[in-house]
Structure formats: structure tokens, C-alpha cells
Amino acid sequence: MKTIKDRLFVLFLLSIAIFIFILLISSYSIFVLIIGMLALYFAILFLLVFFMYPKTSKRQNIPKVYPNVAVVTYAFNNWKPIEETIKNLLKLKYPKPLDIYVITDGSCDFLKKYPIKIITIPKKYFKNRLNVKATIMNIGLKKINTDYFFCVDGDTIPKPDALMKMIPFLEEKGVVVVNGFLVPSNNDNLISKIQTIEYNFSWGLFQRIMGAMDSISVAVGGMCLIQKKAFHEVGGYDENNVTEDRELVYRLREKGYKFRFSEESRGYTEVPTTHKQLIKQRLRWYYGEIDTATKHRKFYLNKKYNMYGLFILPYTLFMQIISIAILFRLVHFIYKKYVVFYYHLLVQMIKQSYFTKLPFIFPNYLPSTTFFWLIIFVISMFLIYVGFTHSKFNLKPKYYFAFFIYLFFYNLYLGVIYLIAMIQNIIGDFKWEKS
């Protein structure tokens, strides 16, 4: 349950966004220039980190000793798609015997034909809970005796060598979590194609950068390797947080642990295919992200947490606030330049009964900073190119329209969802909608 301080903190962040929006209205060119210069600085910085530290996310020397690893996934409500995941988990390469565990409510009898171990948990733990996954994983993982958990979502398919390529990162002292590289397995419609572009850009570029800066912010629930001792030391997943894999990282960082990203450990995960599914997913992600940032706000600008606390977290928060301010500015711009303009035009047309031979009237809208934004756009395109090249994503013709939507509209779409998540954090607690 959120405290008054938590809600006031999020309200404060939203107030900053509104203040920046007001400044954008009153001194548009100056503030756009400042924001643009900051964006340019961050883009150049990230590119430098990306190219200066190419090996941080690549497999190093083959370890002399391989730890004991248990492969863990989950399924309930007779969820048949888990079968495909199980078939692929059985193909994993590893020099030691691998036990595959499925945490279930007992409804998935069809799994008994596979050489796996089933952990059955009472059905009461699958009902009326804020985060069912966190609850059942906490219970199930306590029943497994091993050194590490290779956790895989029920709709994720890892490549056979994914686990093997994660292990070398454990040789570094303090590393307790290794994330894999996830891309969508389904890309049949516009929404899934946009996410395919998003994943390949984000994972292809920023995960290496975050790894190089020791600032990975999530133990990716879809596919990651976690040290059992460290996991239980911090109490496992937070069952009151809807993004348990993100919140876990904060508590592990408090203990001084490190996180790495294995760009060669590939996996394929199912992504939403409808607006309703996508909004539901991102609303949960953003609500949990804000909730976690609020709960662990002591991390911000705290030198104890090095680059993560002093730079990455403030940068992420700043960019989210700026995105909300720009969203407000865009709405204001459309209202002022188009809604009001065409309203008065329509009034004059009605007064003069003039509805024929109407010329196309488009108000002058290009601001004085257009050329500067063009430079930012070119640099952004280069960042996308680097991300795609690194992730080996081929932008085929079937992705062209999705790429256009991603460039010009998708971030605004996500900005609206993020704003809704902020408001939810202020006025109420997250209500989980059952699928």
C-alpha cells in the first residue's frame, strides 16, 4: 500500500513536467535548444560508451568449473503454450545434468509426459493476488536445491546455447544476475512489428551501454540467470510490486551485487498483438517502474551506487519527465494551431454560407528550432542504425510502415500510457486485470 509520501513524490515529478511545459510555452526556442543540447550530449556519450566497451556484454573465457543450475519456468490454468517452451528447454546445452522445473497449480497434466520436475502449489496462491508470478516463484524456488536458477517465462524460447553463454559472466566477482537478449517471436501484425523494431533497437544498443556503465536496472523475468543465495538473501521477489524483476535489482544493489548482460544469449518471447494487450502490459510496466523508483528514491544522486545512482537513474527520470512535458506541449500546439484555427474558420464559413471551392488552409507551424531538431533526428537515426546492426536486425520492406510509426508516433503513444501510470500512482493502487 502506498504512503502519502510516495504519492506526493510522484505528484512532485508530475508538477515538474507541468512546470517545464509552461516554460516551453513561454520560451519555446530557448528551452527546446536546451533540451536538444542535452539530448545531443547523451546521444554522443552513449555512442562513445557503446564503441569504447565492446566486450562488456560478450562471453569471456570458458569457466573451469560450471555451477549447478536449475531451469525454472511456470504455467497454470491449463496453459498449453508452455509445451513449446518445455520442448526447447530440453534442448539446452550444458556440461552438467540440467533439471527442468515447472511451477504449476496442478492443472497442466499434459506436462507429465516430459522428463521434467513439477512443483505443484495450492491454487489459492494463484488467485486474488497483485503479482501471481512473484508469489508462486518465491514459493517454488525455495523447493529447489541448486547454485543458480535459469528463470524463463512460459512464453519464452531460449536458443540451445543461451545458458552456456551466460555462465562465463559469473567469473567476475559480485555478479549474481546475467540477463539474456530477448526479441519477439511473433511479428505478424503492425503492433508486434513495431515491438520487434523496439526490442532490437533497445536490446541491441542500450543493454550493452548499461552493462558497460554497471547500470543494468532489471533482472529480466523473461530469461535470466540468478544466484540462489543472493536471491534468498534479499527475500526473493516483492509480491506487492507488479514489476518484481525490476524491484529485485534495487535490493540486490543495496547488498553490493553486480549484474551483466550476455548479448550472445538469445531468446524469443511472445509480445502483445492488440492495443488492449499492449496498453495493459505497458501500464503495468510503467506503474511498477514508478512505484519502484518511489520506494527506492534514496538511490537517486547517491554516490554509494556509483554511475547507477549518480547518472543513469536521474537521466532516466529526467527523460520521462521531459517526455510528459513534450506531450503536454504537443497537445497545446495542436489545440492552438489547429483546433482553434479551424474552429474560427468554420464559424466564418457558416456566417458566410461558404462551403464550395474551399482552399486547403494549413497554418504556418515550423518553429525556429526545426533545423536543430533535424540534427537530433539524424543522430537518432544513427543510434537506431547502430542498434539494428548490433542486434543483426534486417529492416525488410514488411517493416517499413511499422518503422515509420515507431519513429514518429510510438513514443508519444507510450508517453500517454506513462502519464496514465503516473496518475494511477498518485490517486490509487494498481488493480490487476485478469486476462
GROMACS .gro file of C-alpha atoms in nm:
model
  435
    1MET     CA    1   0.000   0.000   0.000
    2LYS     CA    2   0.133   0.340  -0.096
    3THR     CA    3   0.204   0.604   0.166
    4ILE     CA    4   0.121   0.974   0.141
    5LYS     CA    5   0.491   1.045   0.088
    6ASP     CA    6   0.500   0.806  -0.207
    7ARG     CA    7   0.204   0.976  -0.373
    8LEU     CA    8   0.343   1.323  -0.305
    9PHE     CA    9   0.675   1.223  -0.462
   10VAL     CA   10   0.505   1.121  -0.788
   11LEU     CA   11   0.289   1.434  -0.774
   12PHE     CA   12   0.608   1.637  -0.739
   13LEU     CA   13   0.751   1.473  -1.053
   14LEU     CA   14   0.432   1.544  -1.246
   15SER     CA   15   0.444   1.905  -1.124
   16ILE     CA   16   0.796   1.939  -1.263
   17ALA     CA   17   0.670   1.814  -1.601
   18ILE     CA   18   0.391   2.073  -1.594
   19PHE     CA   19   0.639   2.346  -1.499
   20ILE     CA   20   0.867   2.252  -1.789
   21PHE     CA   21   0.561   2.254  -2.017
   22ILE     CA   22   0.482   2.611  -1.907
   23LEU     CA   23   0.841   2.713  -1.977
   24LEU     CA   24   0.818   2.553  -2.321
   25ILE     CA   25   0.516   2.769  -2.396
   26SER     CA   26   0.666   3.092  -2.268
   27SER     CA   27   1.021   3.047  -2.403
   28TYR     CA   28   0.985   2.776  -2.663
   29SER     CA   29   1.300   2.824  -2.870
   30ILE     CA   30   1.534   2.864  -2.572
   31PHE     CA   31   1.404   2.561  -2.385
   32VAL     CA   32   1.390   2.342  -2.693
   33LEU     CA   33   1.751   2.436  -2.757
   34ILE     CA   34   1.848   2.339  -2.401
   35ILE     CA   35   1.661   2.007  -2.420
   36GLY     CA   36   1.805   1.940  -2.762
   37MET     CA   37   2.160   2.008  -2.643
   38LEU     CA   38   2.111   1.766  -2.354
   39ALA     CA   39   1.972   1.503  -2.591
   40LEU     CA   40   2.270   1.554  -2.818
   41TYR     CA   41   2.511   1.520  -2.526
   42PHE     CA   42   2.352   1.196  -2.404
   43ALA     CA   43   2.343   1.051  -2.757
   44ILE     CA   44   2.714   1.117  -2.811
   45LEU     CA   45   2.800   0.988  -2.464
   46PHE     CA   46   2.611   0.663  -2.516
   47LEU     CA   47   2.769   0.610  -2.858
   48LEU     CA   48   3.116   0.658  -2.709
   49VAL     CA   49   3.042   0.406  -2.433
   50PHE     CA   50   2.899   0.161  -2.686
   51PHE     CA   51   3.209   0.166  -2.907
   52MET     CA   52   3.469   0.200  -2.630
   53TYR     CA   53   3.349  -0.105  -2.436
   54PRO     CA   54   3.254  -0.365  -2.697
   55LYS     CA   55   3.345  -0.668  -2.484
   56THR     CA   56   3.146  -0.596  -2.169
   57SER     CA   57   2.848  -0.799  -2.290
   58LYS     CA   58   3.036  -1.068  -2.480
   59ARG     CA   59   3.136  -1.406  -2.349
   60GLN     CA   60   3.483  -1.413  -2.196
   61ASN     CA   61   3.695  -1.720  -2.115
   62ILE     CA   62   3.527  -2.056  -2.073
   63PRO     CA   63   3.496  -2.125  -1.698
   64LYS     CA   64   3.694  -2.408  -1.543
   65VAL     CA   65   3.404  -2.512  -1.321
   66TYR     CA   66   3.038  -2.497  -1.416
   67PRO     CA   67   2.792  -2.437  -1.132
   68ASN     CA   68   2.480  -2.642  -1.071
   69VAL     CA   69   2.187  -2.479  -1.246
   70ALA     CA   70   1.814  -2.548  -1.229
   71VAL     CA   71   1.597  -2.437  -1.519
   72VAL     CA   72   1.271  -2.290  -1.390
   73THR     CA   73   0.950  -2.184  -1.561
   74TYR     CA   74   0.583  -2.173  -1.465
   75ALA     CA   75   0.234  -2.245  -1.601
   76PHE     CA   76  -0.118  -2.251  -1.463
   77ASN     CA   77  -0.483  -2.264  -1.572
   78ASN     CA   78  -0.402  -2.549  -1.815
   79TRP     CA   79  -0.185  -2.315  -2.024
   80LYS     CA   80  -0.094  -2.521  -2.332
   81PRO     CA   81   0.167  -2.285  -2.492
   82ILE     CA   82   0.411  -2.387  -2.217
   83GLU     CA   83   0.471  -2.709  -2.413
   84GLU     CA   84   0.671  -2.529  -2.680
   85THR     CA   85   0.889  -2.370  -2.411
   86ILE     CA   86   0.943  -2.708  -2.241
   87LYS     CA   87   1.048  -2.872  -2.569
   88ASN     CA   88   1.312  -2.604  -2.620
   89LEU     CA   89   1.433  -2.609  -2.260
   90LEU     CA   90   1.503  -2.980  -2.305
   91LYS     CA   91   1.740  -2.885  -2.589
   92LEU     CA   92   1.958  -2.660  -2.372
   93LYS     CA   93   2.330  -2.738  -2.387
   94TYR     CA   94   2.517  -2.770  -2.059
   95PRO     CA   95   2.811  -2.986  -1.943
   96LYS     CA   96   2.623  -3.094  -1.630
   97PRO     CA   97   2.279  -3.256  -1.598
   98LEU     CA   98   2.002  -2.997  -1.601
   99ASP     CA   99   1.684  -3.036  -1.403
  100ILE     CA  100   1.388  -2.853  -1.552
  101TYR     CA  101   1.123  -2.741  -1.305
  102VAL     CA  102   0.772  -2.621  -1.384
  103ILE     CA  103   0.586  -2.439  -1.108
  104THR     CA  104   0.216  -2.505  -1.159
  105ASP     CA  105  -0.126  -2.518  -0.992
  106GLY     CA  106  -0.175  -2.884  -1.085
  107SER     CA  107  -0.393  -2.814  -1.387
  108CYS     CA  108  -0.126  -2.886  -1.650
  109ASP     CA  109  -0.143  -3.268  -1.655
  110PHE     CA  110  -0.021  -3.274  -2.015
  111LEU     CA  111   0.329  -3.189  -1.887
  112LYS     CA  112   0.371  -3.528  -1.719
  113LYS     CA  113   0.483  -3.686  -2.045
  114TYR     CA  114   0.803  -3.477  -2.041
  115PRO     CA  115   1.118  -3.560  -1.838
  116ILE     CA  116   1.078  -3.263  -1.605
  117LYS     CA  117   1.008  -3.197  -1.240
  118ILE     CA  118   0.674  -3.042  -1.150
  119ILE     CA  119   0.631  -2.829  -0.839
  120THR     CA  120   0.263  -2.811  -0.755
  121ILE     CA  121   0.147  -2.519  -0.545
  122PRO     CA  122  -0.203  -2.485  -0.393
  123LYS     CA  123  -0.442  -2.297  -0.619
  124LYS     CA  124  -0.515  -2.040  -0.351
  125TYR     CA  125  -0.179  -1.878  -0.430
  126PHE     CA  126  -0.287  -1.818  -0.789
  127LYS     CA  127  -0.596  -1.616  -0.703
  128ASN     CA  128  -0.669  -1.259  -0.591
  129ARG     CA  129  -0.307  -1.153  -0.572
  130LEU     CA  130  -0.135  -0.842  -0.704
  131ASN     CA  131   0.151  -1.040  -0.854
  132VAL     CA  132   0.084  -1.411  -0.901
  133LYS     CA  133   0.419  -1.476  -1.068
  134ALA     CA  134   0.619  -1.327  -0.780
  135THR     CA  135   0.419  -1.527  -0.527
  136ILE     CA  136   0.448  -1.867  -0.694
  137MET     CA  137   0.813  -1.817  -0.790
  138ASN     CA  138   0.903  -1.732  -0.431
  139ILE     CA  139   0.731  -2.049  -0.308
  140GLY     CA  140   0.862  -2.271  -0.585
  141LEU     CA  141   1.224  -2.155  -0.580
  142LYS     CA  142   1.252  -2.239  -0.210
  143LYS     CA  143   1.189  -2.602  -0.301
  144ILE     CA  144   1.484  -2.620  -0.543
  145ASN     CA  145   1.835  -2.708  -0.426
  146THR     CA  146   2.092  -2.563  -0.666
  147ASP     CA  147   2.351  -2.286  -0.707
  148TYR     CA  148   2.171  -2.086  -0.975
  149PHE     CA  149   1.824  -2.052  -1.125
  150PHE     CA  150   1.787  -2.012  -1.500
  151CYS     CA  151   1.444  -1.847  -1.498
  152VAL     CA  152   1.243  -1.848  -1.821
  153ASP     CA  153   0.891  -1.718  -1.879
  154GLY     CA  154   0.634  -1.965  -2.007
  155ASP     CA  155   0.611  -1.786  -2.342
  156THR     CA  156   0.987  -1.751  -2.397
  157ILE     CA  157   1.205  -1.983  -2.606
  158PRO     CA  158   1.582  -1.966  -2.540
  159LYS     CA  159   1.833  -2.078  -2.801
  160PRO     CA  160   2.012  -2.402  -2.707
  161ASP     CA  161   2.338  -2.221  -2.618
  162ALA     CA  162   2.176  -1.932  -2.428
  163LEU     CA  163   2.257  -2.066  -2.081
  164MET     CA  164   2.611  -2.175  -2.170
  165LYS     CA  165   2.698  -1.826  -2.290
  166MET     CA  166   2.576  -1.670  -1.964
  167ILE     CA  167   2.797  -1.876  -1.735
  168PRO     CA  168   3.134  -1.701  -1.808
  169PHE     CA  169   2.999  -1.373  -1.666
  170LEU     CA  170   2.975  -1.540  -1.324
  171GLU     CA  171   3.355  -1.549  -1.310
  172GLU     CA  172   3.350  -1.177  -1.225
  173LYS     CA  173   3.335  -1.120  -0.853
  174GLY     CA  174   2.997  -0.998  -0.727
  175VAL     CA  175   2.792  -1.085  -1.036
  176VAL     CA  176   2.467  -1.257  -0.931
  177VAL     CA  177   2.238  -1.186  -1.229
  178VAL     CA  178   2.301  -1.233  -1.601
  179ASN     CA  179   2.034  -1.122  -1.848
  180GLY     CA  180   1.978  -1.266  -2.193
  181PHE     CA  181   1.897  -1.090  -2.521
  182LEU     CA  182   1.523  -1.111  -2.594
  183VAL     CA  183   1.347  -1.038  -2.923
  184PRO     CA  184   0.984  -1.101  -3.023
  185SER     CA  185   0.893  -1.442  -3.160
  186ASN     CA  186   0.571  -1.315  -3.319
  187ASN     CA  187   0.569  -1.030  -3.571
  188ASP     CA  188   0.263  -1.092  -3.785
  189ASN     CA  189   0.075  -0.763  -3.743
  190LEU     CA  190   0.158  -0.392  -3.709
  191ILE     CA  191   0.168  -0.385  -3.329
  192SER     CA  192   0.403  -0.681  -3.299
  193LYS     CA  193   0.624  -0.547  -3.581
  194ILE     CA  194   0.661  -0.214  -3.400
  195GLN     CA  195   0.770  -0.403  -3.087
  196THR     CA  196   1.014  -0.609  -3.294
  197ILE     CA  197   1.177  -0.283  -3.401
  198GLU     CA  198   1.167  -0.152  -3.044
  199TYR     CA  199   1.324  -0.463  -2.891
  200ASN     CA  200   1.602  -0.489  -3.150
  201PHE     CA  201   1.693  -0.123  -3.105
  202SER     CA  202   1.676  -0.125  -2.726
  203TRP     CA  203   1.848  -0.458  -2.665
  204GLY     CA  204   2.092  -0.404  -2.949
  205LEU     CA  205   2.215  -0.070  -2.816
  206PHE     CA  206   2.125   0.022  -2.461
  207GLN     CA  207   2.175  -0.310  -2.284
  208ARG     CA  208   2.545  -0.312  -2.378
  209ILE     CA  209   2.571   0.051  -2.268
  210MET     CA  210   2.401  -0.020  -1.935
  211GLY     CA  211   2.626  -0.319  -1.882
  212ALA     CA  212   2.938  -0.113  -1.951
  213MET     CA  213   2.821   0.151  -1.703
  214ASP     CA  214   2.729  -0.114  -1.443
  215SER     CA  215   2.374   0.018  -1.453
  216ILE     CA  216   2.150  -0.270  -1.559
  217SER     CA  217   1.817  -0.193  -1.396
  218VAL     CA  218   1.621  -0.518  -1.425
  219ALA     CA  219   1.673  -0.891  -1.377
  220VAL     CA  220   1.477  -0.970  -1.691
  221GLY     CA  221   1.194  -1.202  -1.594
  222GLY     CA  222   1.170  -1.340  -1.948
  223MET     CA  223   1.514  -1.503  -1.934
  224CYS     CA  224   1.789  -1.455  -1.678
  225LEU     CA  225   2.035  -1.644  -1.460
  226ILE     CA  226   2.011  -1.568  -1.086
  227GLN     CA  227   2.228  -1.680  -0.796
  228LYS     CA  228   2.011  -1.866  -0.546
  229LYS     CA  229   2.200  -1.745  -0.235
  230ALA     CA  230   2.170  -1.377  -0.328
  231PHE     CA  231   1.805  -1.415  -0.432
  232HIS     CA  232   1.701  -1.558  -0.096
  233GLU     CA  233   1.933  -1.323   0.095
  234VAL     CA  234   1.719  -1.024  -0.008
  235GLY     CA  235   1.391  -1.208   0.046
  236GLY     CA  236   1.310  -1.304  -0.313
  237TYR     CA  237   1.062  -1.115  -0.528
  238ASP     CA  238   0.848  -0.837  -0.384
  239GLU     CA  239   0.493  -0.975  -0.410
  240ASN     CA  240   0.347  -0.626  -0.369
  241ASN     CA  241   0.523  -0.488  -0.676
  242VAL     CA  242   0.391  -0.555  -1.028
  243THR     CA  243   0.742  -0.537  -1.179
  244GLU     CA  244   0.912  -0.778  -0.943
  245ASP     CA  245   1.217  -0.827  -1.167
  246ARG     CA  246   1.296  -0.454  -1.164
  247GLU     CA  247   1.240  -0.408  -0.791
  248LEU     CA  248   1.464  -0.707  -0.710
  249VAL     CA  249   1.764  -0.530  -0.865
  250TYR     CA  250   1.743  -0.239  -0.620
  251ARG     CA  251   1.760  -0.466  -0.317
  252LEU     CA  252   2.044  -0.668  -0.467
  253ARG     CA  253   2.235  -0.345  -0.539
  254GLU     CA  254   2.198  -0.245  -0.176
  255LYS     CA  255   2.400  -0.557  -0.094
  256GLY     CA  256   2.671  -0.456  -0.341
  257TYR     CA  257   2.594  -0.716  -0.608
  258LYS     CA  258   2.651  -0.670  -0.982
  259PHE     CA  259   2.455  -0.751  -1.298
  260ARG     CA  260   2.562  -0.835  -1.650
  261PHE     CA  261   2.407  -0.868  -1.994
  262SER     CA  262   2.500  -1.154  -2.229
  263GLU     CA  263   2.431  -1.030  -2.581
  264GLU     CA  264   2.505  -1.374  -2.727
  265SER     CA  265   2.239  -1.546  -2.513
  266ARG     CA  266   1.937  -1.513  -2.738
  267GLY     CA  267   1.577  -1.587  -2.659
  268TYR     CA  268   1.244  -1.531  -2.832
  269THR     CA  269   0.943  -1.407  -2.639
  270GLU     CA  270   0.581  -1.352  -2.730
  271VAL     CA  271   0.469  -0.986  -2.737
  272PRO     CA  272   0.120  -0.830  -2.733
  273THR     CA  273  -0.066  -0.828  -3.064
  274THR     CA  274  -0.354  -0.590  -2.983
  275HIS     CA  275  -0.377  -0.237  -2.847
  276LYS     CA  276  -0.558  -0.362  -2.538
  277GLN     CA  277  -0.284  -0.615  -2.461
  278LEU     CA  278  -0.006  -0.365  -2.524
  279ILE     CA  279  -0.163  -0.093  -2.312
  280LYS     CA  280  -0.223  -0.340  -2.030
  281GLN     CA  281   0.139  -0.461  -2.042
  282ARG     CA  282   0.299  -0.117  -2.061
  283LEU     CA  283   0.067   0.027  -1.797
  284ARG     CA  284   0.184  -0.248  -1.562
  285TRP     CA  285   0.550  -0.190  -1.656
  286TYR     CA  286   0.533   0.187  -1.610
  287TYR     CA  287   0.326   0.171  -1.293
  288GLY     CA  288   0.577  -0.074  -1.147
  289GLU     CA  289   0.873   0.135  -1.265
  290ILE     CA  290   0.734   0.448  -1.099
  291ASP     CA  291   0.632   0.254  -0.788
  292THR     CA  292   0.982   0.106  -0.760
  293ALA     CA  293   1.153   0.442  -0.818
  294THR     CA  294   0.933   0.593  -0.547
  295LYS     CA  295   1.003   0.314  -0.299
  296HIS     CA  296   1.381   0.332  -0.359
  297ARG     CA  297   1.419   0.707  -0.413
  298LYS     CA  298   1.723   0.708  -0.183
  299PHE     CA  299   1.918   0.569  -0.481
  300TYR     CA  300   1.889   0.895  -0.674
  301LEU     CA  301   2.204   1.108  -0.674
  302ASN     CA  302   2.355   0.872  -0.417
  303LYS     CA  303   2.729   0.820  -0.479
  304LYS     CA  304   2.711   0.488  -0.293
  305TYR     CA  305   2.552   0.340  -0.605
  306ASN     CA  306   2.813   0.487  -0.839
  307MET     CA  307   2.711   0.553  -1.200
  308TYR     CA  308   2.370   0.391  -1.148
  309GLY     CA  309   2.265   0.628  -0.872
  310LEU     CA  310   2.454   0.940  -0.981
  311PHE     CA  311   2.376   0.932  -1.354
  312ILE     CA  312   2.154   0.659  -1.501
  313LEU     CA  313   1.861   0.683  -1.261
  314PRO     CA  314   1.847   1.068  -1.271
  315TYR     CA  315   1.886   1.058  -1.650
  316THR     CA  316   1.600   0.807  -1.687
  317LEU     CA  317   1.375   1.008  -1.458
  318PHE     CA  318   1.464   1.332  -1.638
  319MET     CA  319   1.382   1.183  -1.978
  320GLN     CA  320   1.046   1.056  -1.853
  321ILE     CA  321   0.958   1.398  -1.713
  322ILE     CA  322   1.068   1.568  -2.034
  323SER     CA  323   0.858   1.326  -2.240
  324ILE     CA  324   0.548   1.417  -2.037
  325ALA     CA  325   0.623   1.790  -2.077
  326ILE     CA  326   0.666   1.748  -2.453
  327LEU     CA  327   0.342   1.552  -2.468
  328PHE     CA  328   0.162   1.842  -2.297
  329ARG     CA  329   0.331   2.084  -2.536
  330LEU     CA  330   0.221   1.882  -2.838
  331VAL     CA  331  -0.139   1.877  -2.722
  332HIS     CA  332  -0.124   2.251  -2.662
  333PHE     CA  333   0.033   2.305  -3.004
  334ILE     CA  334  -0.236   2.103  -3.182
  335TYR     CA  335  -0.509   2.282  -2.991
  336LYS     CA  336  -0.370   2.626  -3.059
  337LYS     CA  337  -0.265   2.579  -3.421
  338TYR     CA  338  -0.539   2.354  -3.549
  339VAL     CA  339  -0.844   2.322  -3.324
  340VAL     CA  340  -0.880   2.696  -3.258
  341PHE     CA  341  -0.778   2.787  -3.612
  342TYR     CA  342  -1.028   2.562  -3.783
  343TYR     CA  343  -1.299   2.644  -3.529
  344HIS     CA  344  -1.283   3.011  -3.623
  345LEU     CA  345  -1.258   2.918  -3.989
  346LEU     CA  346  -1.573   2.706  -3.959
  347VAL     CA  347  -1.757   2.988  -3.782
  348GLN     CA  348  -1.671   3.227  -4.067
  349MET     CA  349  -1.777   2.970  -4.324
  350ILE     CA  350  -2.113   2.927  -4.154
  351LYS     CA  351  -2.166   3.303  -4.134
  352GLN     CA  352  -2.083   3.349  -4.500
  353SER     CA  353  -2.251   3.025  -4.614
  354TYR     CA  354  -1.930   2.942  -4.794
  355PHE     CA  355  -1.886   2.566  -4.843
  356THR     CA  356  -1.773   2.540  -5.204
  357LYS     CA  357  -1.426   2.572  -5.355
  358LEU     CA  358  -1.271   2.563  -5.011
  359PRO     CA  359  -0.894   2.605  -5.044
  360PHE     CA  360  -0.665   2.386  -4.833
  361ILE     CA  361  -0.558   2.611  -4.549
  362PHE     CA  362  -0.269   2.497  -4.335
  363PRO     CA  363  -0.127   2.728  -4.068
  364ASN     CA  364   0.243   2.801  -4.053
  365TYR     CA  365   0.376   2.568  -3.789
  366LEU     CA  366   0.752   2.521  -3.838
  367PRO     CA  367   0.929   2.661  -3.531
  368SER     CA  368   1.266   2.835  -3.545
  369THR     CA  369   1.436   2.529  -3.398
  370THR     CA  370   1.336   2.297  -3.683
  371PHE     CA  371   1.689   2.275  -3.823
  372PHE     CA  372   1.829   2.190  -3.481
  373TRP     CA  373   1.573   1.911  -3.439
  374LEU     CA  374   1.673   1.783  -3.780
  375ILE     CA  375   2.027   1.734  -3.649
  376ILE     CA  376   1.890   1.545  -3.347
  377PHE     CA  377   1.682   1.331  -3.583
  378VAL     CA  378   1.987   1.239  -3.793
  379ILE     CA  379   2.183   1.140  -3.481
  380SER     CA  380   1.885   0.938  -3.357
  381MET     CA  381   1.873   0.754  -3.688
  382PHE     CA  382   2.241   0.671  -3.649
  383LEU     CA  383   2.173   0.533  -3.299
  384ILE     CA  384   1.897   0.316  -3.444
  385TYR     CA  385   2.131   0.200  -3.720
  386VAL     CA  386   2.394   0.101  -3.462
  387GLY     CA  387   2.133  -0.082  -3.255
  388PHE     CA  388   1.995  -0.271  -3.555
  389THR     CA  389   2.343  -0.362  -3.677
  390HIS     CA  390   2.445  -0.492  -3.338
  391SER     CA  391   2.127  -0.696  -3.294
  392LYS     CA  392   2.157  -0.823  -3.653
  393PHE     CA  393   1.810  -0.700  -3.736
  394ASN     CA  394   1.732  -0.664  -4.105
  395LEU     CA  395   1.483  -0.384  -4.172
  396LYS     CA  396   1.293  -0.558  -4.450
  397PRO     CA  397   1.018  -0.388  -4.657
  398LYS     CA  398   0.749  -0.553  -4.444
  399TYR     CA  399   0.875  -0.341  -4.151
  400TYR     CA  400   0.883  -0.005  -4.333
  401PHE     CA  401   0.542   0.120  -4.225
  402ALA     CA  402   0.593  -0.009  -3.870
  403PHE     CA  403   0.928   0.173  -3.862
  404PHE     CA  404   0.758   0.496  -3.969
  405ILE     CA  405   0.501   0.460  -3.689
  406TYR     CA  406   0.779   0.379  -3.442
  407LEU     CA  407   0.979   0.689  -3.537
  408PHE     CA  408   0.703   0.948  -3.530
  409PHE     CA  409   0.415   0.821  -3.316
  410TYR     CA  410   0.508   0.525  -3.095
  411ASN     CA  411   0.694   0.719  -2.826
  412LEU     CA  412   0.403   0.963  -2.797
  413TYR     CA  413   0.172   0.663  -2.762
  414LEU     CA  414   0.390   0.526  -2.481
  415GLY     CA  415   0.410   0.873  -2.328
  416VAL     CA  416   0.032   0.879  -2.286
  417ILE     CA  417   0.043   0.540  -2.113
  418TYR     CA  418   0.327   0.659  -1.887
  419LEU     CA  419   0.124   0.966  -1.791
  420ILE     CA  420  -0.173   0.744  -1.700
  421ALA     CA  421   0.061   0.529  -1.488
  422MET     CA  422   0.183   0.840  -1.305
  423ILE     CA  423  -0.173   0.947  -1.230
  424GLN     CA  424  -0.255   0.596  -1.108
  425ASN     CA  425   0.043   0.614  -0.872
  426ILE     CA  426  -0.094   0.939  -0.731
  427ILE     CA  427  -0.464   0.859  -0.691
  428GLY     CA  428  -0.475   0.485  -0.626
  429ASP     CA  429  -0.314   0.143  -0.618
  430PHE     CA  430  -0.268  -0.080  -0.919
  431LYS     CA  431  -0.567  -0.300  -0.999
  432TRP     CA  432  -0.465  -0.620  -1.171
  433GLU     CA  433  -0.700  -0.709  -1.454
  434LYS     CA  434  -0.714  -1.083  -1.504
  435SER     CA  435  -0.669  -1.200  -1.863
   0.00000   0.00000   0.00000
